CSV table of C-alpha atoms in Angstrom, one decimal:
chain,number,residue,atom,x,y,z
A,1,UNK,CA,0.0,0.0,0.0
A,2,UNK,CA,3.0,2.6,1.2
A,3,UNK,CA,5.3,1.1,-1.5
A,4,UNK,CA,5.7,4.4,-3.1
A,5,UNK,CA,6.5,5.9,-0.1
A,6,UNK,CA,8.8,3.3,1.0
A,7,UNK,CA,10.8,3.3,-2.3
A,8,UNK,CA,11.5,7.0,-1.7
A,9,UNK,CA,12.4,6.8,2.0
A,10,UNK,CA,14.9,3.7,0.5
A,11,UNK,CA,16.2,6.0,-2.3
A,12,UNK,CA,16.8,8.7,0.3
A,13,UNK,CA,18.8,6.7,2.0
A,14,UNK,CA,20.9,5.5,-0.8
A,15,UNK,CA,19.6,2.2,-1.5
A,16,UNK,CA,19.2,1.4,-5.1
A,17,UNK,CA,17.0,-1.3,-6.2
A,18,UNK,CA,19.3,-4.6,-7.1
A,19,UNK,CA,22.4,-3.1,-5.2
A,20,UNK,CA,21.5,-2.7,-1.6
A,21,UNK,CA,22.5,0.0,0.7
A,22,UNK,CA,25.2,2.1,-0.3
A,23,UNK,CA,28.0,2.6,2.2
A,24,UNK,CA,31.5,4.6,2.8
A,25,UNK,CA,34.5,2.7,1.7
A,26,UNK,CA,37.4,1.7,3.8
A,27,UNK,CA,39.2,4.5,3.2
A,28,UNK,CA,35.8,7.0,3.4
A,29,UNK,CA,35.0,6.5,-0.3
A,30,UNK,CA,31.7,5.6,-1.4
A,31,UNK,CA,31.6,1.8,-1.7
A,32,UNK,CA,28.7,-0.4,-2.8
A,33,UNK,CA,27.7,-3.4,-1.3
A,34,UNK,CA,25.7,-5.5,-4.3
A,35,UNK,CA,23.0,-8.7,-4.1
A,36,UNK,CA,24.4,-11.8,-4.9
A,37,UNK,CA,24.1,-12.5,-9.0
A,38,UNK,CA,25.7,-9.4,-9.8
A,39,UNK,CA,23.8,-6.9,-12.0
A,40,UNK,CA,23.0,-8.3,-14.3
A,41,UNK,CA,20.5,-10.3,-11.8
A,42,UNK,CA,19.0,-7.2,-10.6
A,43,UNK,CA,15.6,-7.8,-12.1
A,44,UNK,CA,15.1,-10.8,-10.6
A,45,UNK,CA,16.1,-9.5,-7.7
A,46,UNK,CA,13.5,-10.9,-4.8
A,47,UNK,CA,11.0,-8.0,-4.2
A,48,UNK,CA,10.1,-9.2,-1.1
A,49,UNK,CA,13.6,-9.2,0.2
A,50,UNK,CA,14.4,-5.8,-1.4
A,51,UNK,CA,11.2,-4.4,0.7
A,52,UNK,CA,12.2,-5.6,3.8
A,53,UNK,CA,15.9,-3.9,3.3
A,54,UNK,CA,14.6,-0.9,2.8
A,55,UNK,CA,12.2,-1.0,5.9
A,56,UNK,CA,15.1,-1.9,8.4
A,57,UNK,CA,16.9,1.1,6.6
A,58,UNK,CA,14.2,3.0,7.0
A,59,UNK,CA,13.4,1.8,10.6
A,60,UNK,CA,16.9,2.3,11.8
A,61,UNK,CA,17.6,5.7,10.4
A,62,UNK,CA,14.4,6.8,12.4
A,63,UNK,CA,15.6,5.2,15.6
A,64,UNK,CA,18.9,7.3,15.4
A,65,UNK,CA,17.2,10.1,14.6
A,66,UNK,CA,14.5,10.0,17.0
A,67,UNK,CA,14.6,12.5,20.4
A,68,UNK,CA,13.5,10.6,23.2
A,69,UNK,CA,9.9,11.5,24.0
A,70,UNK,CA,10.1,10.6,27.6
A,71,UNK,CA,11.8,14.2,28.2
A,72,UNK,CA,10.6,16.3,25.4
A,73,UNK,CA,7.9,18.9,25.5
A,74,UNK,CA,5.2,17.3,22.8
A,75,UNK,CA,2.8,19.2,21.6
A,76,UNK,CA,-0.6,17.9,20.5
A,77,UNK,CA,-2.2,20.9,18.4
A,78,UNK,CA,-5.6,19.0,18.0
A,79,UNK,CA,-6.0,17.6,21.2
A,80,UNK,CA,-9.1,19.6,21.9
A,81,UNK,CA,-10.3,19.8,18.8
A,82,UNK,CA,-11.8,23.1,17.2
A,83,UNK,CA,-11.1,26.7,18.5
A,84,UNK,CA,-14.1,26.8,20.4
A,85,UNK,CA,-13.2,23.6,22.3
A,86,UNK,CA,-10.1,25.0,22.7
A,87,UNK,CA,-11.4,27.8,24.2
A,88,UNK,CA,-13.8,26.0,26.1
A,89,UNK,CA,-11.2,24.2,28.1
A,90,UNK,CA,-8.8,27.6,28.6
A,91,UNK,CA,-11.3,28.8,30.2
A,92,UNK,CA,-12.0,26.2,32.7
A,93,UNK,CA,-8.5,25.8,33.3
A,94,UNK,CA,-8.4,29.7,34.4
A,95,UNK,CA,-11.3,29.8,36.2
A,96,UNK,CA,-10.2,26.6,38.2
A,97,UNK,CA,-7.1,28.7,39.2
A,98,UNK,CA,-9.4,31.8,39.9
A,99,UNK,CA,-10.9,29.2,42.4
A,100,UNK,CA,-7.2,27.8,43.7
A,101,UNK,CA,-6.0,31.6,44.4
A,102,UNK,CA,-9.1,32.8,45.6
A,103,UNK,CA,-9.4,30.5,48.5
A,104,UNK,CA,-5.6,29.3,49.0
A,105,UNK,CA,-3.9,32.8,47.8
A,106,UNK,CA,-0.6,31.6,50.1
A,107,UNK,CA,0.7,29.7,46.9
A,108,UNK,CA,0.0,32.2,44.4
A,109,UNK,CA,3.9,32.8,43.7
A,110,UNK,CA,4.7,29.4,43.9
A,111,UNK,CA,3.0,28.0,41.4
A,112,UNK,CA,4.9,30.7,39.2
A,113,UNK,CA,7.6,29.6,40.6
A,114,UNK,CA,6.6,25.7,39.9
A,115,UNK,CA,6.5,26.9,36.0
A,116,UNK,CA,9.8,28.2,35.7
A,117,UNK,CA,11.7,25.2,37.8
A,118,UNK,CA,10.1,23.3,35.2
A,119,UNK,CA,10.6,24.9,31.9
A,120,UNK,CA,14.6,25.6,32.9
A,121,UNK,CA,15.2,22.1,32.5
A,122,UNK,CA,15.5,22.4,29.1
A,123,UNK,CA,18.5,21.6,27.3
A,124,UNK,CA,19.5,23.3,24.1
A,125,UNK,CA,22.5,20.4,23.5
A,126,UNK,CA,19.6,17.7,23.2
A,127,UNK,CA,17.0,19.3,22.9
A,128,UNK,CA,15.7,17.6,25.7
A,129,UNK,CA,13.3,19.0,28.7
A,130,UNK,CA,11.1,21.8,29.8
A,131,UNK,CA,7.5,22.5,31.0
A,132,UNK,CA,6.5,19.2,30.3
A,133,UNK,CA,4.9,18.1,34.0
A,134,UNK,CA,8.2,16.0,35.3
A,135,UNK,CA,7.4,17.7,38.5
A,136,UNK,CA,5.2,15.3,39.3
A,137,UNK,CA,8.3,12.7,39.5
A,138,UNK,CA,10.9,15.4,41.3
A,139,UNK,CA,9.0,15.9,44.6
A,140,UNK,CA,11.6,14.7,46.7
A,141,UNK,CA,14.0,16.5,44.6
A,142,UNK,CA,15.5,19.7,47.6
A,143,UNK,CA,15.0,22.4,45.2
A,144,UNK,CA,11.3,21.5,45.2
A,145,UNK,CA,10.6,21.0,48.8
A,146,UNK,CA,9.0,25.1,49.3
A,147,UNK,CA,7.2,24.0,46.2
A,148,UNK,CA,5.1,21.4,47.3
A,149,UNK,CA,2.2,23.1,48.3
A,150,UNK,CA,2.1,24.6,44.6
A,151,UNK,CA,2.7,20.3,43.2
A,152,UNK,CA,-0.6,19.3,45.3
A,153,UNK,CA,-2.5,22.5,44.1
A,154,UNK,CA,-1.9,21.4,40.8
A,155,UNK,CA,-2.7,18.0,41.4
A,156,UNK,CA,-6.1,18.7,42.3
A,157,UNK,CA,-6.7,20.8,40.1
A,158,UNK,CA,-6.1,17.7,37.2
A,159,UNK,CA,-8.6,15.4,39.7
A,160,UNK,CA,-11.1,17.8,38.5
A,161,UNK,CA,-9.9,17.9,34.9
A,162,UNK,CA,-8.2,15.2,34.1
A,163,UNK,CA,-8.0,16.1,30.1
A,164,UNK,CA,-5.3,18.7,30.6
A,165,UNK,CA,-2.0,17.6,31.2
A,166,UNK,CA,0.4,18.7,34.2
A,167,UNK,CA,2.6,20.4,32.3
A,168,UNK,CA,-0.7,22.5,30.6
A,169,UNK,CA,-2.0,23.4,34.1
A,170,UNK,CA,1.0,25.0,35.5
A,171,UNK,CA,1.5,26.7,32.3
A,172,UNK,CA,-1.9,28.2,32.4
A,173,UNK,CA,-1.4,28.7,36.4
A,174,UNK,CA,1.6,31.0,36.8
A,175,UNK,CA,-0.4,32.9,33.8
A,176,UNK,CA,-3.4,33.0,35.4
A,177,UNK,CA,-1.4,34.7,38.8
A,178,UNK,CA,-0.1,36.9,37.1
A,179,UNK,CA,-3.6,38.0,35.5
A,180,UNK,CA,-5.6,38.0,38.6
A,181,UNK,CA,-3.0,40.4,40.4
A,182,UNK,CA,-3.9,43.0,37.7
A,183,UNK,CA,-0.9,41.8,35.3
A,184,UNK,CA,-1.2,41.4,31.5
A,185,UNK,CA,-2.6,38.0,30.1
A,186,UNK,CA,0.2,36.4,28.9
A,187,UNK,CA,0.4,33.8,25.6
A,188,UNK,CA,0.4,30.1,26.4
A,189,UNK,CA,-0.2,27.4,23.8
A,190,UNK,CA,-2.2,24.4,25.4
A,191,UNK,CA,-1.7,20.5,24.0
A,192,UNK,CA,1.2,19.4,25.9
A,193,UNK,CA,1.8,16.2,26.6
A,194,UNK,CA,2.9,15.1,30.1
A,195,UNK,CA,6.1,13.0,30.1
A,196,UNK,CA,6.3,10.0,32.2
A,197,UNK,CA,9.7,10.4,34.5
A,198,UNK,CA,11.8,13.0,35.9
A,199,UNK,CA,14.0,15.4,34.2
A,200,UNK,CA,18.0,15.3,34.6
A,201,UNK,CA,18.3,17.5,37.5
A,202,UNK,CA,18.9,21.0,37.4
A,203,UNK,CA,19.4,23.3,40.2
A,204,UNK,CA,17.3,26.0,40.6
A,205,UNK,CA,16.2,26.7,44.0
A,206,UNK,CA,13.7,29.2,45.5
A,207,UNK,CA,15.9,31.1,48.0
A,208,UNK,CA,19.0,31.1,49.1
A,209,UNK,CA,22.4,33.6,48.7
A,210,UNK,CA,23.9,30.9,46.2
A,211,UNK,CA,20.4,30.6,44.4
A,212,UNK,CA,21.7,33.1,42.7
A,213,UNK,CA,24.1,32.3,40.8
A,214,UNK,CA,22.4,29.2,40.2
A,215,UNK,CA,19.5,31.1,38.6
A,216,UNK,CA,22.0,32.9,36.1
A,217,UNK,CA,24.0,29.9,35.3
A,218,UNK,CA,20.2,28.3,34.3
A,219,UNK,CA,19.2,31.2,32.1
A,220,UNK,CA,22.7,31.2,30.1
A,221,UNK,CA,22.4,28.2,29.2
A,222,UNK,CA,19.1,28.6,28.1
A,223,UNK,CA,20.1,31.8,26.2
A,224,UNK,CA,19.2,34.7,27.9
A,225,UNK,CA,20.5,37.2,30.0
A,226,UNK,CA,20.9,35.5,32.6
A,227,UNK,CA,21.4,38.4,35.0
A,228,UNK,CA,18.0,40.0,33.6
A,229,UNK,CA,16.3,36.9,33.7
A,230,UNK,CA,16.8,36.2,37.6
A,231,UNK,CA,15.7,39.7,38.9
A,232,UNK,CA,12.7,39.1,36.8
A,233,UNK,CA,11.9,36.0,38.1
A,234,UNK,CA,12.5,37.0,41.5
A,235,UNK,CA,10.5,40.2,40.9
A,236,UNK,CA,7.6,38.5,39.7
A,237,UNK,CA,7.9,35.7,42.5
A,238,UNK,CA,8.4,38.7,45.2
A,239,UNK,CA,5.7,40.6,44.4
A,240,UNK,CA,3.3,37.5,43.9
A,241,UNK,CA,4.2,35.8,46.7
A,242,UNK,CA,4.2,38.7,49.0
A,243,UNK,CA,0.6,39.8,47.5
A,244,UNK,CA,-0.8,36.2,48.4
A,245,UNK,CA,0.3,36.5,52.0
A,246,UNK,CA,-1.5,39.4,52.4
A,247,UNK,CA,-4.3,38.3,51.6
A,248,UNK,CA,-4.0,34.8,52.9
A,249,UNK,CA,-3.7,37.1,56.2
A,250,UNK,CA,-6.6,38.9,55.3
A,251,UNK,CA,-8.7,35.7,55.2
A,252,UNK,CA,-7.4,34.6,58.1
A,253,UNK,CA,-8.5,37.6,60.3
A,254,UNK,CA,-12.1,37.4,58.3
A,255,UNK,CA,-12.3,33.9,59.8
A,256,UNK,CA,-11.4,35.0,63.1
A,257,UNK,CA,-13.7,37.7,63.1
A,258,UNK,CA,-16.5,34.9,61.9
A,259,UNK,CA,-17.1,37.0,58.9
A,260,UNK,CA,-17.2,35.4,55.7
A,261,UNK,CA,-14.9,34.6,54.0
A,262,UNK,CA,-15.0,36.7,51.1
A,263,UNK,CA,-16.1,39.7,51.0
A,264,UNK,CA,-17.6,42.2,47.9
A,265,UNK,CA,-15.1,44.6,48.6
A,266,UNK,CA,-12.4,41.7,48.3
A,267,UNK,CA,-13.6,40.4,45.1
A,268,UNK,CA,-14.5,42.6,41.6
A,269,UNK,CA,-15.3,40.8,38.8
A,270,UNK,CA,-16.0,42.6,35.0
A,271,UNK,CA,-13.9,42.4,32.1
A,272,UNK,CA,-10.2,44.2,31.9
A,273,UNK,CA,-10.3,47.6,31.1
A,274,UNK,CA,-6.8,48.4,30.2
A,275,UNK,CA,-5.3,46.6,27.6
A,276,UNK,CA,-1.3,46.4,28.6
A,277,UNK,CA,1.1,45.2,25.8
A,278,UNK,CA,1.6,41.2,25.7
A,279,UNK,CA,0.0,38.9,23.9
A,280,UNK,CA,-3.4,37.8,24.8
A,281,UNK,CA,-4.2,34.3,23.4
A,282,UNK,CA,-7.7,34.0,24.3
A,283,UNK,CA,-10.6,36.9,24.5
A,284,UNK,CA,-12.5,34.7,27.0
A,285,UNK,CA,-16.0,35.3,28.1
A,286,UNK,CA,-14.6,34.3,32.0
A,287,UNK,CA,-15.2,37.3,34.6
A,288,UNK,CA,-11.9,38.1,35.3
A,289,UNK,CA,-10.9,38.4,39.3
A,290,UNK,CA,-8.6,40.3,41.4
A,291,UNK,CA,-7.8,39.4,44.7
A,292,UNK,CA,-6.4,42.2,47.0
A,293,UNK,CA,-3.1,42.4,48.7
A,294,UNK,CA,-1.7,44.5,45.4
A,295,UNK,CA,-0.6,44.4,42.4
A,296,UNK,CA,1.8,42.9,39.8
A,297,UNK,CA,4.7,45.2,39.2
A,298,UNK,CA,7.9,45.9,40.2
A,299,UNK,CA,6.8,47.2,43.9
A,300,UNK,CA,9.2,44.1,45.3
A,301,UNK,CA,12.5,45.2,43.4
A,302,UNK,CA,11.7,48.7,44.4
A,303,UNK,CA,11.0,47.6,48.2
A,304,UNK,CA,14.7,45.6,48.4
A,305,UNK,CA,16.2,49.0,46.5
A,306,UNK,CA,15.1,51.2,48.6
A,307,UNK,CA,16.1,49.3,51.5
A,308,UNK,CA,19.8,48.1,49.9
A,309,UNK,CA,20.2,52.4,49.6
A,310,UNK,CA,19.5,53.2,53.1
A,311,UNK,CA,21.8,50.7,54.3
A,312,UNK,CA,19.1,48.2,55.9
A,313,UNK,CA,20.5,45.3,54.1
A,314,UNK,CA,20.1,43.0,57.6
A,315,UNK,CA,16.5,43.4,56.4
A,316,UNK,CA,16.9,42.0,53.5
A,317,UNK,CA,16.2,38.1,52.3
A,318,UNK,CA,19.9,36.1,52.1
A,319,UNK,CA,18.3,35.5,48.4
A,320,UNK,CA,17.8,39.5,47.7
A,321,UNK,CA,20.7,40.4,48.9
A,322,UNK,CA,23.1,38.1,46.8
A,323,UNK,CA,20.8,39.8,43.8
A,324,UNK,CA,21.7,43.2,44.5
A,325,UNK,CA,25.2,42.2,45.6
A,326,UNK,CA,25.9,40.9,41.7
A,327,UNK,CA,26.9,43.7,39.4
A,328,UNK,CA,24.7,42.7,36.5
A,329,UNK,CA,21.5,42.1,38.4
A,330,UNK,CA,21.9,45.4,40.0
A,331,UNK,CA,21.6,47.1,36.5
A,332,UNK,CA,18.7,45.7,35.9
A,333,UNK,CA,17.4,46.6,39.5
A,334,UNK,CA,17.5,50.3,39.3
A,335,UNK,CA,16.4,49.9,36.1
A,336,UNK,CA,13.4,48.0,36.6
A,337,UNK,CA,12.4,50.3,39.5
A,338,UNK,CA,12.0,53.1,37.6
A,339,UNK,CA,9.9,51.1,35.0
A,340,UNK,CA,6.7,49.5,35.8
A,341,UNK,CA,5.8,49.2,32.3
A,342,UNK,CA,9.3,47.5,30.8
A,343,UNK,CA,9.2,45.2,33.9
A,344,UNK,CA,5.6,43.7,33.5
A,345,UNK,CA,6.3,43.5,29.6
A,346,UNK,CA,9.5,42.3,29.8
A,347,UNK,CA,8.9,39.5,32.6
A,348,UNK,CA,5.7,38.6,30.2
A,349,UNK,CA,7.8,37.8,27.2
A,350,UNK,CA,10.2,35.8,29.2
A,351,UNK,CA,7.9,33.3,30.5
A,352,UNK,CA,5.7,33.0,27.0
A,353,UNK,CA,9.7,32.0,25.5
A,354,UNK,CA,10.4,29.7,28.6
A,355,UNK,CA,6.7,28.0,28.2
A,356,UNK,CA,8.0,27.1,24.6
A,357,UNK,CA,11.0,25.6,25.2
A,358,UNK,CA,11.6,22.3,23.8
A,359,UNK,CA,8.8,22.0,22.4
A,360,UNK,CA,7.9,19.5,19.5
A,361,UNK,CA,4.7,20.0,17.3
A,362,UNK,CA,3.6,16.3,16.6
A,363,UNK,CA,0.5,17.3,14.1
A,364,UNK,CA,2.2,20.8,12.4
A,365,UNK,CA,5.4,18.0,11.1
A,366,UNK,CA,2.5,15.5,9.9
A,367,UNK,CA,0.8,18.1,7.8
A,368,UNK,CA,4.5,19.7,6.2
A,369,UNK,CA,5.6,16.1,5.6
A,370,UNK,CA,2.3,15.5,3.5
């Protein structure tokens, strides 16, 4: 049925009907290695046999060629079918992390922070890794220990909707907390496929002086500044993580006070009405929600600033002060305090590049090979 096919694959690889496969010489030259009767044989040549050659060529080529899919980040552009399904199932995703934040706001920042521990495993050498829901298998993994609370969130989150992978619900997640803390919606492509083991460990930890350095060596090897990249990831974990204690406090003096335990003044929904620059995927029909306790920006590089210039730096976190205490990062400090705008854009387009990396597009290569 796929002879045609088959031929050309065997062609390609430089098998030639009658001759067999052709190979390098001793000495690197081209040799050829013939089927027994010579040429002049050729048309007699056992079709059967000949097929079968060229299927084992075929079949081996694609096994050395082949990335391993356990640690890849596969993308399935038709697993939900048409836009509106799509659509349909973004939305359900955000408004399931609407739900998370709303009632558990304490792990707000780390589920950001879950996304990025995730997508830095990607290896431009191989090609190997990313945000492709190995989390799942690195729990007992030290780096993710403060992020545990974020792993079960997520988890129960896919009891509740099982059809979207791991690696698509944390994706959408650290979006979504940036979104309901007034930031701009952010692109993210859903149709990953989960993986089914652990990454190759990499170390990037949460806190810590020697994080880092860590965090810097991470983003140079994934090709960015590397220095630019960890104040915006520990601006955008700052501010989130500090906004979701406040209000996780907030809650927690409502309850004591046996009020409820939200309250109108707490919640506004309505749709956006600024429109920031970053990309926006989806124009969803989904109230959008803002929980108090502030907003994103840069308010948590401008706090450690502030304090770093009036000589307070035994305030400071051990993990801030290594930041401002590296040349680089302290460029893009000052420089980010003074720029709400090119820090909110800036830390948008560098998780929409980290949510892509690695990633494979299993039905866009099926319909350019056809």
């Amino acid at each position: 049925r796929h002879l045609g096919s088959i031929m050309a694959h065997g062609m390609a690889l430089g098998f030639v009907p009658g001759h067999g496969v052709a190979r390098a010489g001793a000495r690197g030259g081209p040799a050829v290695c013939r089927a027994r009767g010579g040429q002049g044989d050729a048309p007699a040549r056992d079709r059967r046999a000949f097929l079968a050659e060229v299927v084992g060529a075929v079949a081996a080529a694609a096994a050395v060629a082949r990335v391993d899919p356990a640690v890849a980040v596969d993308f399935d552009v038709d697993r939900f079918g048409d836009k509106e399904m799509k659509v349909s199932t973004i939305n359900r995703v955000k408004q399931n992390f609407r739900n998370l934040y709303t009632e558990n706001p304490e792990v707000i920042g780390k589920v950001m922070a879950l996304a990025f521990a995730d997508a830095v495993t990607y290896d431009r050498d191989t090609g190997q890794g990313g945000l492709n829901g190995s989390f799942v298998f690195e729990k007992d993994s030290p780096d993710n220990a403060p992020l545990l609370d974020a792993i079960e969130a997520v988890e129960r989150i896919k009891e509740v909707q099982s059809d979207v992978s791991y690696a698509d619900l944390v994706a959408f997640g650290a979006a979504v907390a940036v979104e309901v803390t007034t930031g701009p919606r952010i692109v993210v492509q859903i149709g990953r496929e989960d993986v089914m083991e652990a990454d190759p460990e990499v170390k990037f930890p949460l806190t810590g002086r020697r994080a880092v350095s860590q965090w810097i060596d991470v983003f140079e090897r994934l090709g960015v500044d590397g220095a630019k990249a960890s104040v915006l990831f520990r601006g955008g974990f700052g501010v989130l993580d500090t906004i979701g204690s406040r209000r996780a406090a907030e809650l927690a003096e409502k309850e004591a006070l046996n009020d409820d335990l939200l309250g109108d003044e707490d919640v506004t929904y309505g749709e956006t009405k600024k429109k920031r620059r970053g990309a926006v995927l989806v124009n969803s029909n989904v109230s959008t929600l803002s929980i108090s306790g502030g907003k994103f920006g840069n308010q948590y590089l401008k706090g450690i600033l502030e304090l770093y210039k009036k000589n307070e730096g035994s305030k400071l976190d051990p993990t801030d002060a290594g930041l401002l205490a590296h040349e680089g990062a302290m460029q893009w400090i000052v420089k980010y305090s003074s720029n709400n705008r090119q820090f909110i854009n800036d830390f948008a387009n560098l998780y929409e590049k980290l949510t892509l990396l690695g990633s494979r597009y299993q039905n866009a290569q099926l319909r350019d090979n056809s």
